Amino acid sequence: MRFCWKKGCSVNSFSENLKTLGSVEKLAALELHDADGHLLARIENKAGSQGSLAVYAHLLSRFGVLNAQAAAEGLVLYAEHTSDAKAFPGKHPNIDRLLEVVDFNHVYSMSLVSM
């Protein structure tokens, strides 16, 4: 996986990036919590969100929390979906969250929920 923020450089697609991430088959979900421990979001292991679960689980294993640095890496992993999320806010809530973390320097804890 290459990190590329410059216009015109070549990056992997989201589907290519997913192949480099760990399996989520034994996970039921991933939960995000704010500093007070309140549940902010739950990414379920179901069709349509398994890619997001894989991205967020990778970020948890690599960074331990969801902070600006982790979110920036997540945006690269989402590849072409990141530009779509920027163009259509609300269409990709899991990407919107990463954009918000970068923009506002939020830090969220994450935890895995096993099957």
PDB file of N, CA, C and O in Angstrom, residues 37-108:
ATOM      1  N   GLY A  37     -16.594   7.413  27.235  1.00  0.00           N
ATOM      2  CA  GLY A  37     -17.012   6.030  27.126  1.00  0.00           C
ATOM      3  C   GLY A  37     -18.353   5.817  26.449  1.00  0.00           C
ATOM      4  O   GLY A  37     -18.835   4.689  26.373  1.00  0.00           O
ATOM      5  N   HIS A  38     -18.962   6.890  25.949  1.00  0.00           N
ATOM      6  CA  HIS A  38     -20.248   6.754  25.262  1.00  0.00           C
ATOM      7  C   HIS A  38     -20.056   6.127  23.888  1.00  0.00           C
ATOM      8  O   HIS A  38     -19.147   6.517  23.145  1.00  0.00           O
ATOM      9  N   LEU A  39     -20.929   5.184  23.550  1.00  0.00           N
ATOM     10  CA  LEU A  39     -20.880   4.536  22.245  1.00  0.00           C
ATOM     11  C   LEU A  39     -21.270   5.540  21.163  1.00  0.00           C
ATOM     12  O   LEU A  39     -22.357   6.114  21.205  1.00  0.00           O
ATOM     13  N   LEU A  40     -20.373   5.756  20.210  1.00  0.00           N
ATOM     14  CA  LEU A  40     -20.626   6.682  19.099  1.00  0.00           C
ATOM     15  C   LEU A  40     -21.103   5.960  17.858  1.00  0.00           C
ATOM     16  O   LEU A  40     -21.931   6.467  17.115  1.00  0.00           O
ATOM     17  N   ALA A  41     -20.535   4.783  17.630  1.00  0.00           N
ATOM     18  CA  ALA A  41     -20.870   4.040  16.419  1.00  0.00           C
ATOM     19  C   ALA A  41     -20.513   2.579  16.602  1.00  0.00           C
ATOM     20  O   ALA A  41     -19.655   2.229  17.419  1.00  0.00           O
ATOM     21  N   ARG A  42     -21.183   1.760  15.833  1.00  0.00           N
ATOM     22  CA  ARG A  42     -20.912   0.321  15.812  1.00  0.00           C
ATOM     23  C   ARG A  42     -20.896  -0.096  14.351  1.00  0.00           C
ATOM     24  O   ARG A  42     -21.881   0.113  13.637  1.00  0.00           O
ATOM     25  N   ILE A  43     -19.781  -0.659  13.914  1.00  0.00           N
ATOM     26  CA  ILE A  43     -19.661  -1.146  12.544  1.00  0.00           C
ATOM     27  C   ILE A  43     -19.845  -2.659  12.594  1.00  0.00           C
ATOM     28  O   ILE A  43     -19.016  -3.368  13.156  1.00  0.00           O
ATOM     29  N   GLU A  44     -20.940  -3.120  12.029  1.00  0.00           N
ATOM     30  CA  GLU A  44     -21.309  -4.539  12.075  1.00  0.00           C
ATOM     31  C   GLU A  44     -20.608  -5.332  10.972  1.00  0.00           C
ATOM     32  O   GLU A  44     -20.311  -4.803   9.900  1.00  0.00           O
ATOM     33  N   ASN A  45     -20.418  -6.608  11.229  1.00  0.00           N
ATOM     34  CA  ASN A  45     -19.890  -7.522  10.227  1.00  0.00           C
ATOM     35  C   ASN A  45     -21.062  -8.045   9.408  1.00  0.00           C
ATOM     36  O   ASN A  45     -21.608  -9.102   9.678  1.00  0.00           O
ATOM     37  N   LYS A  46     -21.464  -7.241   8.425  1.00  0.00           N
ATOM     38  CA  LYS A  46     -22.557  -7.631   7.536  1.00  0.00           C
ATOM     39  C   LYS A  46     -22.289  -7.046   6.161  1.00  0.00           C
ATOM     40  O   LYS A  46     -21.456  -6.144   6.010  1.00  0.00           O
ATOM     41  N   ALA A  47     -22.975  -7.570   5.182  1.00  0.00           N
ATOM     42  CA  ALA A  47     -22.794  -7.098   3.809  1.00  0.00           C
ATOM     43  C   ALA A  47     -22.947  -5.578   3.767  1.00  0.00           C
ATOM     44  O   ALA A  47     -23.854  -5.024   4.383  1.00  0.00           O
ATOM     45  N   GLY A  48     -22.043  -4.939   3.067  1.00  0.00           N
ATOM     46  CA  GLY A  48     -22.085  -3.497   2.928  1.00  0.00           C
ATOM     47  C   GLY A  48     -21.229  -2.751   3.931  1.00  0.00           C
ATOM     48  O   GLY A  48     -20.951  -1.573   3.748  1.00  0.00           O
ATOM     49  N   SER A  49     -20.816  -3.430   5.002  1.00  0.00           N
ATOM     50  CA  SER A  49     -19.962  -2.753   5.982  1.00  0.00           C
ATOM     51  C   SER A  49     -18.726  -3.572   6.350  1.00  0.00           C
ATOM     52  O   SER A  49     -17.932  -3.140   7.180  1.00  0.00           O
ATOM     53  N   GLN A  50     -18.533  -4.718   5.720  1.00  0.00           N
ATOM     54  CA  GLN A  50     -17.371  -5.550   6.042  1.00  0.00           C
ATOM     55  C   GLN A  50     -16.059  -4.870   5.655  1.00  0.00           C
ATOM     56  O   GLN A  50     -15.056  -5.018   6.346  1.00  0.00           O
ATOM     57  N   GLY A  51     -16.064  -4.108   4.579  1.00  0.00           N
ATOM     58  CA  GLY A  51     -14.856  -3.371   4.196  1.00  0.00           C
ATOM     59  C   GLY A  51     -14.500  -2.328   5.238  1.00  0.00           C
ATOM     60  O   GLY A  51     -13.334  -2.185   5.613  1.00  0.00           O
ATOM     61  N   SER A  52     -15.509  -1.615   5.725  1.00  0.00           N
ATOM     62  CA  SER A  52     -15.265  -0.621   6.781  1.00  0.00           C
ATOM     63  C   SER A  52     -14.788  -1.293   8.059  1.00  0.00           C
ATOM     64  O   SER A  52     -13.898  -0.787   8.734  1.00  0.00           O
ATOM     65  N   LEU A  53     -15.377  -2.432   8.381  1.00  0.00           N
ATOM     66  CA  LEU A  53     -14.940  -3.169   9.559  1.00  0.00           C
ATOM     67  C   LEU A  53     -13.467  -3.539   9.427  1.00  0.00           C
ATOM     68  O   LEU A  53     -12.687  -3.382  10.377  1.00  0.00           O
ATOM     69  N   ALA A  54     -13.054  -3.992   8.248  1.00  0.00           N
ATOM     70  CA  ALA A  54     -11.654  -4.365   8.023  1.00  0.00           C
ATOM     71  C   ALA A  54     -10.734  -3.147   8.155  1.00  0.00           C
ATOM     72  O   ALA A  54      -9.664  -3.237   8.766  1.00  0.00           O
ATOM     73  N   VAL A  55     -11.147  -2.007   7.604  1.00  0.00           N
ATOM     74  CA  VAL A  55     -10.327  -0.790   7.688  1.00  0.00           C
ATOM     75  C   VAL A  55     -10.181  -0.358   9.142  1.00  0.00           C
ATOM     76  O   VAL A  55      -9.077  -0.122   9.629  1.00  0.00           O
ATOM     77  N   TYR A  56     -11.290  -0.249   9.847  1.00  0.00           N
ATOM     78  CA  TYR A  56     -11.239   0.224  11.234  1.00  0.00           C
ATOM     79  C   TYR A  56     -10.494  -0.776  12.130  1.00  0.00           C
ATOM     80  O   TYR A  56      -9.758  -0.364  13.027  1.00  0.00           O
ATOM     81  N   ALA A  57     -10.670  -2.087  11.911  1.00  0.00           N
ATOM     82  CA  ALA A  57      -9.932  -3.083  12.702  1.00  0.00           C
ATOM     83  C   ALA A  57      -8.428  -2.946  12.448  1.00  0.00           C
ATOM     84  O   ALA A  57      -7.616  -3.061  13.377  1.00  0.00           O
ATOM     85  N   HIS A  58      -8.061  -2.685  11.212  1.00  0.00           N
ATOM     86  CA  HIS A  58      -6.647  -2.458  10.882  1.00  0.00           C
ATOM     87  C   HIS A  58      -6.129  -1.225  11.625  1.00  0.00           C
ATOM     88  O   HIS A  58      -5.031  -1.255  12.196  1.00  0.00           O
ATOM     89  N   LEU A  59      -6.912  -0.154  11.611  1.00  0.00           N
ATOM     90  CA  LEU A  59      -6.479   1.070  12.297  1.00  0.00           C
ATOM     91  C   LEU A  59      -6.330   0.837  13.795  1.00  0.00           C
ATOM     92  O   LEU A  59      -5.392   1.337  14.415  1.00  0.00           O
ATOM     93  N   LEU A  60      -7.232   0.051  14.378  1.00  0.00           N
ATOM     94  CA  LEU A  60      -7.124  -0.287  15.798  1.00  0.00           C
ATOM     95  C   LEU A  60      -5.834  -1.059  16.066  1.00  0.00           C
ATOM     96  O   LEU A  60      -5.097  -0.740  17.004  1.00  0.00           O
ATOM     97  N   SER A  61      -5.533  -2.044  15.243  1.00  0.00           N
ATOM     98  CA  SER A  61      -4.329  -2.846  15.480  1.00  0.00           C
ATOM     99  C   SER A  61      -3.054  -2.033  15.263  1.00  0.00           C
ATOM    100  O   SER A  61      -2.055  -2.260  15.938  1.00  0.00           O
ATOM    101  N   ARG A  62      -3.088  -1.090  14.364  1.00  0.00           N
ATOM    102  CA  ARG A  62      -1.893  -0.302  14.053  1.00  0.00           C
ATOM    103  C   ARG A  62      -1.693   0.889  14.992  1.00  0.00           C
ATOM    104  O   ARG A  62      -0.566   1.199  15.366  1.00  0.00           O
ATOM    105  N   PHE A  63      -2.777   1.548  15.398  1.00  0.00           N
ATOM    106  CA  PHE A  63      -2.665   2.786  16.169  1.00  0.00           C
ATOM    107  C   PHE A  63      -3.209   2.696  17.598  1.00  0.00           C
ATOM    108  O   PHE A  63      -2.892   3.534  18.421  1.00  0.00           O
ATOM    109  N   GLY A  64      -4.096   1.747  17.857  1.00  0.00           N
ATOM    110  CA  GLY A  64      -4.664   1.591  19.198  1.00  0.00           C
ATOM    111  C   GLY A  64      -5.855   2.489  19.480  1.00  0.00           C
ATOM    112  O   GLY A  64      -6.675   2.174  20.338  1.00  0.00           O
ATOM    113  N   VAL A  65      -5.955   3.600  18.781  1.00  0.00           N
ATOM    114  CA  VAL A  65      -7.071   4.543  18.904  1.00  0.00           C
ATOM    115  C   VAL A  65      -7.349   5.114  17.520  1.00  0.00           C
ATOM    116  O   VAL A  65      -6.535   4.985  16.602  1.00  0.00           O
ATOM    117  N   LEU A  66      -8.482   5.772  17.405  1.00  0.00           N
ATOM    118  CA  LEU A  66      -8.777   6.499  16.172  1.00  0.00           C
ATOM    119  C   LEU A  66      -8.442   7.967  16.417  1.00  0.00           C
ATOM    120  O   LEU A  66      -9.187   8.676  17.090  1.00  0.00           O
ATOM    121  N   ASN A  67      -7.283   8.373  15.911  1.00  0.00           N
ATOM    122  CA  ASN A  67      -6.852   9.768  16.017  1.00  0.00           C
ATOM    123  C   ASN A  67      -6.610  10.288  14.600  1.00  0.00           C
ATOM    124  O   ASN A  67      -6.886   9.589  13.620  1.00  0.00           O
ATOM    125  N   ALA A  68      -6.094  11.500  14.488  1.00  0.00           N
ATOM    126  CA  ALA A  68      -5.907  12.101  13.167  1.00  0.00           C
ATOM    127  C   ALA A  68      -4.962  11.288  12.286  1.00  0.00           C
ATOM    128  O   ALA A  68      -5.203  11.132  11.084  1.00  0.00           O
ATOM    129  N   GLN A  69      -3.905  10.769  12.875  1.00  0.00           N
ATOM    130  CA  GLN A  69      -2.950   9.978  12.094  1.00  0.00           C
ATOM    131  C   GLN A  69      -3.604   8.688  11.584  1.00  0.00           C
ATOM    132  O   GLN A  69      -3.442   8.326  10.410  1.00  0.00           O
ATOM    133  N   ALA A  70      -4.333   8.008  12.448  1.00  0.00           N
ATOM    134  CA  ALA A  70      -5.021   6.787  12.037  1.00  0.00           C
ATOM    135  C   ALA A  70      -6.076   7.097  10.978  1.00  0.00           C
ATOM    136  O   ALA A  70      -6.207   6.369   9.984  1.00  0.00           O
ATOM    137  N   ALA A  71      -6.823   8.164  11.195  1.00  0.00           N
ATOM    138  CA  ALA A  71      -7.877   8.533  10.249  1.00  0.00           C
ATOM    139  C   ALA A  71      -7.293   8.857   8.878  1.00  0.00           C
ATOM    140  O   ALA A  71      -7.869   8.476   7.843  1.00  0.00           O
ATOM    141  N   ALA A  72      -6.155   9.539   8.849  1.00  0.00           N
ATOM    142  CA  ALA A  72      -5.514   9.856   7.569  1.00  0.00           C
ATOM    143  C   ALA A  72      -5.141   8.580   6.823  1.00  0.00           C
ATOM    144  O   ALA A  72      -5.337   8.481   5.606  1.00  0.00           O
ATOM    145  N   GLU A  73      -4.633   7.591   7.540  1.00  0.00           N
ATOM    146  CA  GLU A  73      -4.312   6.317   6.893  1.00  0.00           C
ATOM    147  C   GLU A  73      -5.591   5.638   6.404  1.00  0.00           C
ATOM    148  O   GLU A  73      -5.630   5.061   5.316  1.00  0.00           O
ATOM    149  N   GLY A  74      -6.642   5.702   7.206  1.00  0.00           N
ATOM    150  CA  GLY A  74      -7.915   5.113   6.796  1.00  0.00           C
ATOM    151  C   GLY A  74      -8.446   5.740   5.517  1.00  0.00           C
ATOM    152  O   GLY A  74      -8.967   5.040   4.638  1.00  0.00           O
ATOM    153  N   LEU A  75      -8.299   7.045   5.379  1.00  0.00           N
ATOM    154  CA  LEU A  75      -8.759   7.726   4.169  1.00  0.00           C
ATOM    155  C   LEU A  75      -7.993   7.253   2.941  1.00  0.00           C
ATOM    156  O   LEU A  75      -8.565   7.112   1.861  1.00  0.00           O
ATOM    157  N   VAL A  76      -6.712   6.969   3.107  1.00  0.00           N
ATOM    158  CA  VAL A  76      -5.929   6.418   2.003  1.00  0.00           C
ATOM    159  C   VAL A  76      -6.427   5.008   1.672  1.00  0.00           C
ATOM    160  O   VAL A  76      -6.575   4.651   0.499  1.00  0.00           O
ATOM    161  N   LEU A  77      -6.703   4.208   2.692  1.00  0.00           N
ATOM    162  CA  LEU A  77      -7.190   2.847   2.459  1.00  0.00           C
ATOM    163  C   LEU A  77      -8.522   2.830   1.718  1.00  0.00           C
ATOM    164  O   LEU A  77      -8.760   1.968   0.874  1.00  0.00           O
ATOM    165  N   TYR A  78      -9.391   3.782   2.028  1.00  0.00           N
ATOM    166  CA  TYR A  78     -10.689   3.853   1.342  1.00  0.00           C
ATOM    167  C   TYR A  78     -10.548   4.279  -0.119  1.00  0.00           C
ATOM    168  O   TYR A  78     -11.488   4.143  -0.898  1.00  0.00           O
ATOM    169  N   ALA A  79      -9.396   4.784  -0.492  1.00  0.00           N
ATOM    170  CA  ALA A  79      -9.036   5.101  -1.875  1.00  0.00           C
ATOM    171  C   ALA A  79     -10.117   5.926  -2.577  1.00  0.00           C
ATOM    172  O   ALA A  79     -10.459   7.010  -2.110  1.00  0.00           O
ATOM    173  N   GLU A  80     -10.659   5.407  -3.660  1.00  0.00           N
ATOM    174  CA  GLU A  80     -11.613   6.162  -4.480  1.00  0.00           C
ATOM    175  C   GLU A  80     -12.893   6.529  -3.732  1.00  0.00           C
ATOM    176  O   GLU A  80     -13.578   7.495  -4.089  1.00  0.00           O
ATOM    177  N   HIS A  81     -13.211   5.809  -2.672  1.00  0.00           N
ATOM    178  CA  HIS A  81     -14.420   6.119  -1.897  1.00  0.00           C
ATOM    179  C   HIS A  81     -14.243   7.397  -1.072  1.00  0.00           C
ATOM    180  O   HIS A  81     -15.232   8.036  -0.716  1.00  0.00           O
ATOM    181  N   THR A  82     -13.001   7.763  -0.773  1.00  0.00           N
ATOM    182  CA  THR A  82     -12.759   8.990  -0.009  1.00  0.00           C
ATOM    183  C   THR A  82     -13.184  10.217  -0.809  1.00  0.00           C
ATOM    184  O   THR A  82     -13.871  11.097  -0.287  1.00  0.00           O
ATOM    185  N   SER A  83     -12.824  10.277  -2.069  1.00  0.00           N
ATOM    186  CA  SER A  83     -13.233  11.427  -2.886  1.00  0.00           C
ATOM    187  C   SER A  83     -14.747  11.444  -3.082  1.00  0.00           C
ATOM    188  O   SER A  83     -15.363  12.515  -3.100  1.00  0.00           O
ATOM    189  N   ASP A  84     -15.361  10.273  -3.174  1.00  0.00           N
ATOM    190  CA  ASP A  84     -16.820  10.199  -3.290  1.00  0.00           C
ATOM    191  C   ASP A  84     -17.483  10.709  -2.014  1.00  0.00           C
ATOM    192  O   ASP A  84     -18.485  11.434  -2.064  1.00  0.00           O
ATOM    193  N   ALA A  85     -16.917  10.366  -0.874  1.00  0.00           N
ATOM    194  CA  ALA A  85     -17.459  10.833   0.410  1.00  0.00           C
ATOM    195  C   ALA A  85     -17.335  12.342   0.541  1.00  0.00           C
ATOM    196  O   ALA A  85     -18.236  13.000   1.069  1.00  0.00           O
ATOM    197  N   LYS A  86     -16.231  12.895   0.060  1.00  0.00           N
ATOM    198  CA  LYS A  86     -16.056  14.346   0.102  1.00  0.00           C
ATOM    199  C   LYS A  86     -17.055  15.041  -0.811  1.00  0.00           C
ATOM    200  O   LYS A  86     -17.574  16.107  -0.473  1.00  0.00           O
ATOM    201  N   ALA A  87     -17.335  14.436  -1.955  1.00  0.00           N
ATOM    202  CA  ALA A  87     -18.272  15.025  -2.916  1.00  0.00           C
ATOM    203  C   ALA A  87     -19.723  14.883  -2.473  1.00  0.00           C
ATOM    204  O   ALA A  87     -20.565  15.717  -2.812  1.00  0.00           O
ATOM    205  N   PHE A  88     -20.023  13.835  -1.716  1.00  0.00           N
ATOM    206  CA  PHE A  88     -21.393  13.542  -1.305  1.00  0.00           C
ATOM    207  C   PHE A  88     -21.448  13.251   0.197  1.00  0.00           C
ATOM    208  O   PHE A  88     -21.582  12.093   0.606  1.00  0.00           O
ATOM    209  N   PRO A  89     -21.319  14.287   1.036  1.00  0.00           N
ATOM    210  CA  PRO A  89     -21.354  14.075   2.490  1.00  0.00           C
ATOM    211  C   PRO A  89     -22.615  13.308   2.913  1.00  0.00           C
ATOM    212  O   PRO A  89     -23.702  13.571   2.400  1.00  0.00           O
ATOM    213  N   GLY A  90     -22.411  12.358   3.808  1.00  0.00           N
ATOM    214  CA  GLY A  90     -23.513  11.539   4.290  1.00  0.00           C
ATOM    215  C   GLY A  90     -23.660  10.218   3.564  1.00  0.00           C
ATOM    216  O   GLY A  90     -24.299   9.301   4.069  1.00  0.00           O
ATOM    217  N   LYS A  91     -23.078  10.101   2.389  1.00  0.00           N
ATOM    218  CA  LYS A  91     -23.176   8.863   1.602  1.00  0.00           C
ATOM    219  C   LYS A  91     -22.338   7.734   2.213  1.00  0.00           C
ATOM    220  O   LYS A  91     -22.702   6.575   2.119  1.00  0.00           O
ATOM    221  N   HIS A  92     -21.216   8.097   2.826  1.00  0.00           N
ATOM    222  CA  HIS A  92     -20.287   7.116   3.410  1.00  0.00           C
ATOM    223  C   HIS A  92     -19.998   7.522   4.857  1.00  0.00           C
ATOM    224  O   HIS A  92     -18.958   8.134   5.143  1.00  0.00           O
ATOM    225  N   PRO A  93     -20.882   7.206   5.797  1.00  0.00           N
ATOM    226  CA  PRO A  93     -20.702   7.690   7.175  1.00  0.00           C
ATOM    227  C   PRO A  93     -19.403   7.256   7.843  1.00  0.00           C
ATOM    228  O   PRO A  93     -18.848   8.008   8.652  1.00  0.00           O
ATOM    229  N   ASN A  94     -18.896   6.087   7.512  1.00  0.00           N
ATOM    230  CA  ASN A  94     -17.651   5.640   8.136  1.00  0.00           C
ATOM    231  C   ASN A  94     -16.452   6.423   7.613  1.00  0.00           C
ATOM    232  O   ASN A  94     -15.461   6.608   8.337  1.00  0.00           O
ATOM    233  N   ILE A  95     -16.529   6.914   6.391  1.00  0.00           N
ATOM    234  CA  ILE A  95     -15.485   7.776   5.851  1.00  0.00           C
ATOM    235  C   ILE A  95     -15.683   9.195   6.364  1.00  0.00           C
ATOM    236  O   ILE A  95     -14.722   9.877   6.729  1.00  0.00           O
ATOM    237  N   ASP A  96     -16.939   9.642   6.426  1.00  0.00           N
ATOM    238  CA  ASP A  96     -17.236  10.975   6.979  1.00  0.00           C
ATOM    239  C   ASP A  96     -16.648  11.113   8.378  1.00  0.00           C
ATOM    240  O   ASP A  96     -16.105  12.158   8.734  1.00  0.00           O
ATOM    241  N   ARG A  97     -16.733  10.052   9.167  1.00  0.00           N
ATOM    242  CA  ARG A  97     -16.191  10.078  10.531  1.00  0.00           C
ATOM    243  C   ARG A  97     -14.685  10.294  10.499  1.00  0.00           C
ATOM    244  O   ARG A  97     -14.144  11.068  11.290  1.00  0.00           O
ATOM    245  N   LEU A  98     -13.986   9.625   9.582  1.00  0.00           N
ATOM    246  CA  LEU A  98     -12.538   9.800   9.474  1.00  0.00           C
ATOM    247  C   LEU A  98     -12.189  11.222   9.064  1.00  0.00           C
ATOM    248  O   LEU A  98     -11.234  11.814   9.596  1.00  0.00           O
ATOM    249  N   LEU A  99     -12.951  11.781   8.152  1.00  0.00           N
ATOM    250  CA  LEU A  99     -12.726  13.172   7.740  1.00  0.00           C
ATOM    251  C   LEU A  99     -12.907  14.116   8.924  1.00  0.00           C
ATOM    252  O   LEU A  99     -12.124  15.049   9.109  1.00  0.00           O
ATOM    253  N   GLU A 100     -13.904  13.848   9.738  1.00  0.00           N
ATOM    254  CA  GLU A 100     -14.165  14.670  10.920  1.00  0.00           C
ATOM    255  C   GLU A 100     -13.032  14.545  11.939  1.00  0.00           C
ATOM    256  O   GLU A 100     -12.606  15.537  12.534  1.00  0.00           O
ATOM    257  N   VAL A 101     -12.538  13.341  12.128  1.00  0.00           N
ATOM    258  CA  VAL A 101     -11.428  13.129  13.068  1.00  0.00           C
ATOM    259  C   VAL A 101     -10.204  13.923  12.618  1.00  0.00           C
ATOM    260  O   VAL A 101      -9.542  14.568  13.439  1.00  0.00           O
ATOM    261  N   VAL A 102      -9.912  13.907  11.329  1.00  0.00           N
ATOM    262  CA  VAL A 102      -8.775  14.670  10.807  1.00  0.00           C
ATOM    263  C   VAL A 102      -9.026  16.162  10.970  1.00  0.00           C
ATOM    264  O   VAL A 102      -8.161  16.906  11.458  1.00  0.00           O
ATOM    265  N   ASP A 103     -10.210  16.623  10.578  1.00  0.00           N
ATOM    266  CA  ASP A 103     -10.514  18.063  10.598  1.00  0.00           C
ATOM    267  C   ASP A 103     -10.543  18.656  12.011  1.00  0.00           C
ATOM    268  O   ASP A 103     -10.135  19.791  12.224  1.00  0.00           O
ATOM    269  N   PHE A 104     -11.050  17.881  12.971  1.00  0.00           N
ATOM    270  CA  PHE A 104     -11.248  18.410  14.325  1.00  0.00           C
ATOM    271  C   PHE A 104     -10.337  17.781  15.370  1.00  0.00           C
ATOM    272  O   PHE A 104     -10.488  18.030  16.558  1.00  0.00           O
ATOM    273  N   ASN A 105      -9.411  16.920  14.920  1.00  0.00           N
ATOM    274  CA  ASN A 105      -8.439  16.281  15.803  1.00  0.00           C
ATOM    275  C   ASN A 105      -9.101  15.528  16.958  1.00  0.00           C
ATOM    276  O   ASN A 105      -8.612  15.554  18.085  1.00  0.00           O
ATOM    277  N   HIS A 106     -10.201  14.850  16.664  1.00  0.00           N
ATOM    278  CA  HIS A 106     -10.861  14.013  17.663  1.00  0.00           C
ATOM    279  C   HIS A 106     -10.018  12.769  17.937  1.00  0.00           C
ATOM    280  O   HIS A 106      -9.237  12.344  17.085  1.00  0.00           O
ATOM    281  N   VAL A 107     -10.225  12.186  19.094  1.00  0.00           N
ATOM    282  CA  VAL A 107      -9.621  10.898  19.432  1.00  0.00           C
ATOM    283  C   VAL A 107     -10.715  10.023  20.010  1.00  0.00           C
ATOM    284  O   VAL A 107     -11.399  10.413  20.963  1.00  0.00           O
ATOM    285  N   TYR A 108     -10.912   8.857  19.414  1.00  0.00           N
ATOM    286  CA  TYR A 108     -11.923   7.910  19.867  1.00  0.00           C
ATOM    287  C   TYR A 108     -11.266   6.574  20.197  1.00  0.00           C
ATOM    288  O   TYR A 108     -10.322   6.160  19.521  1.00  0.00           O
TER     289      TYR A 108
END
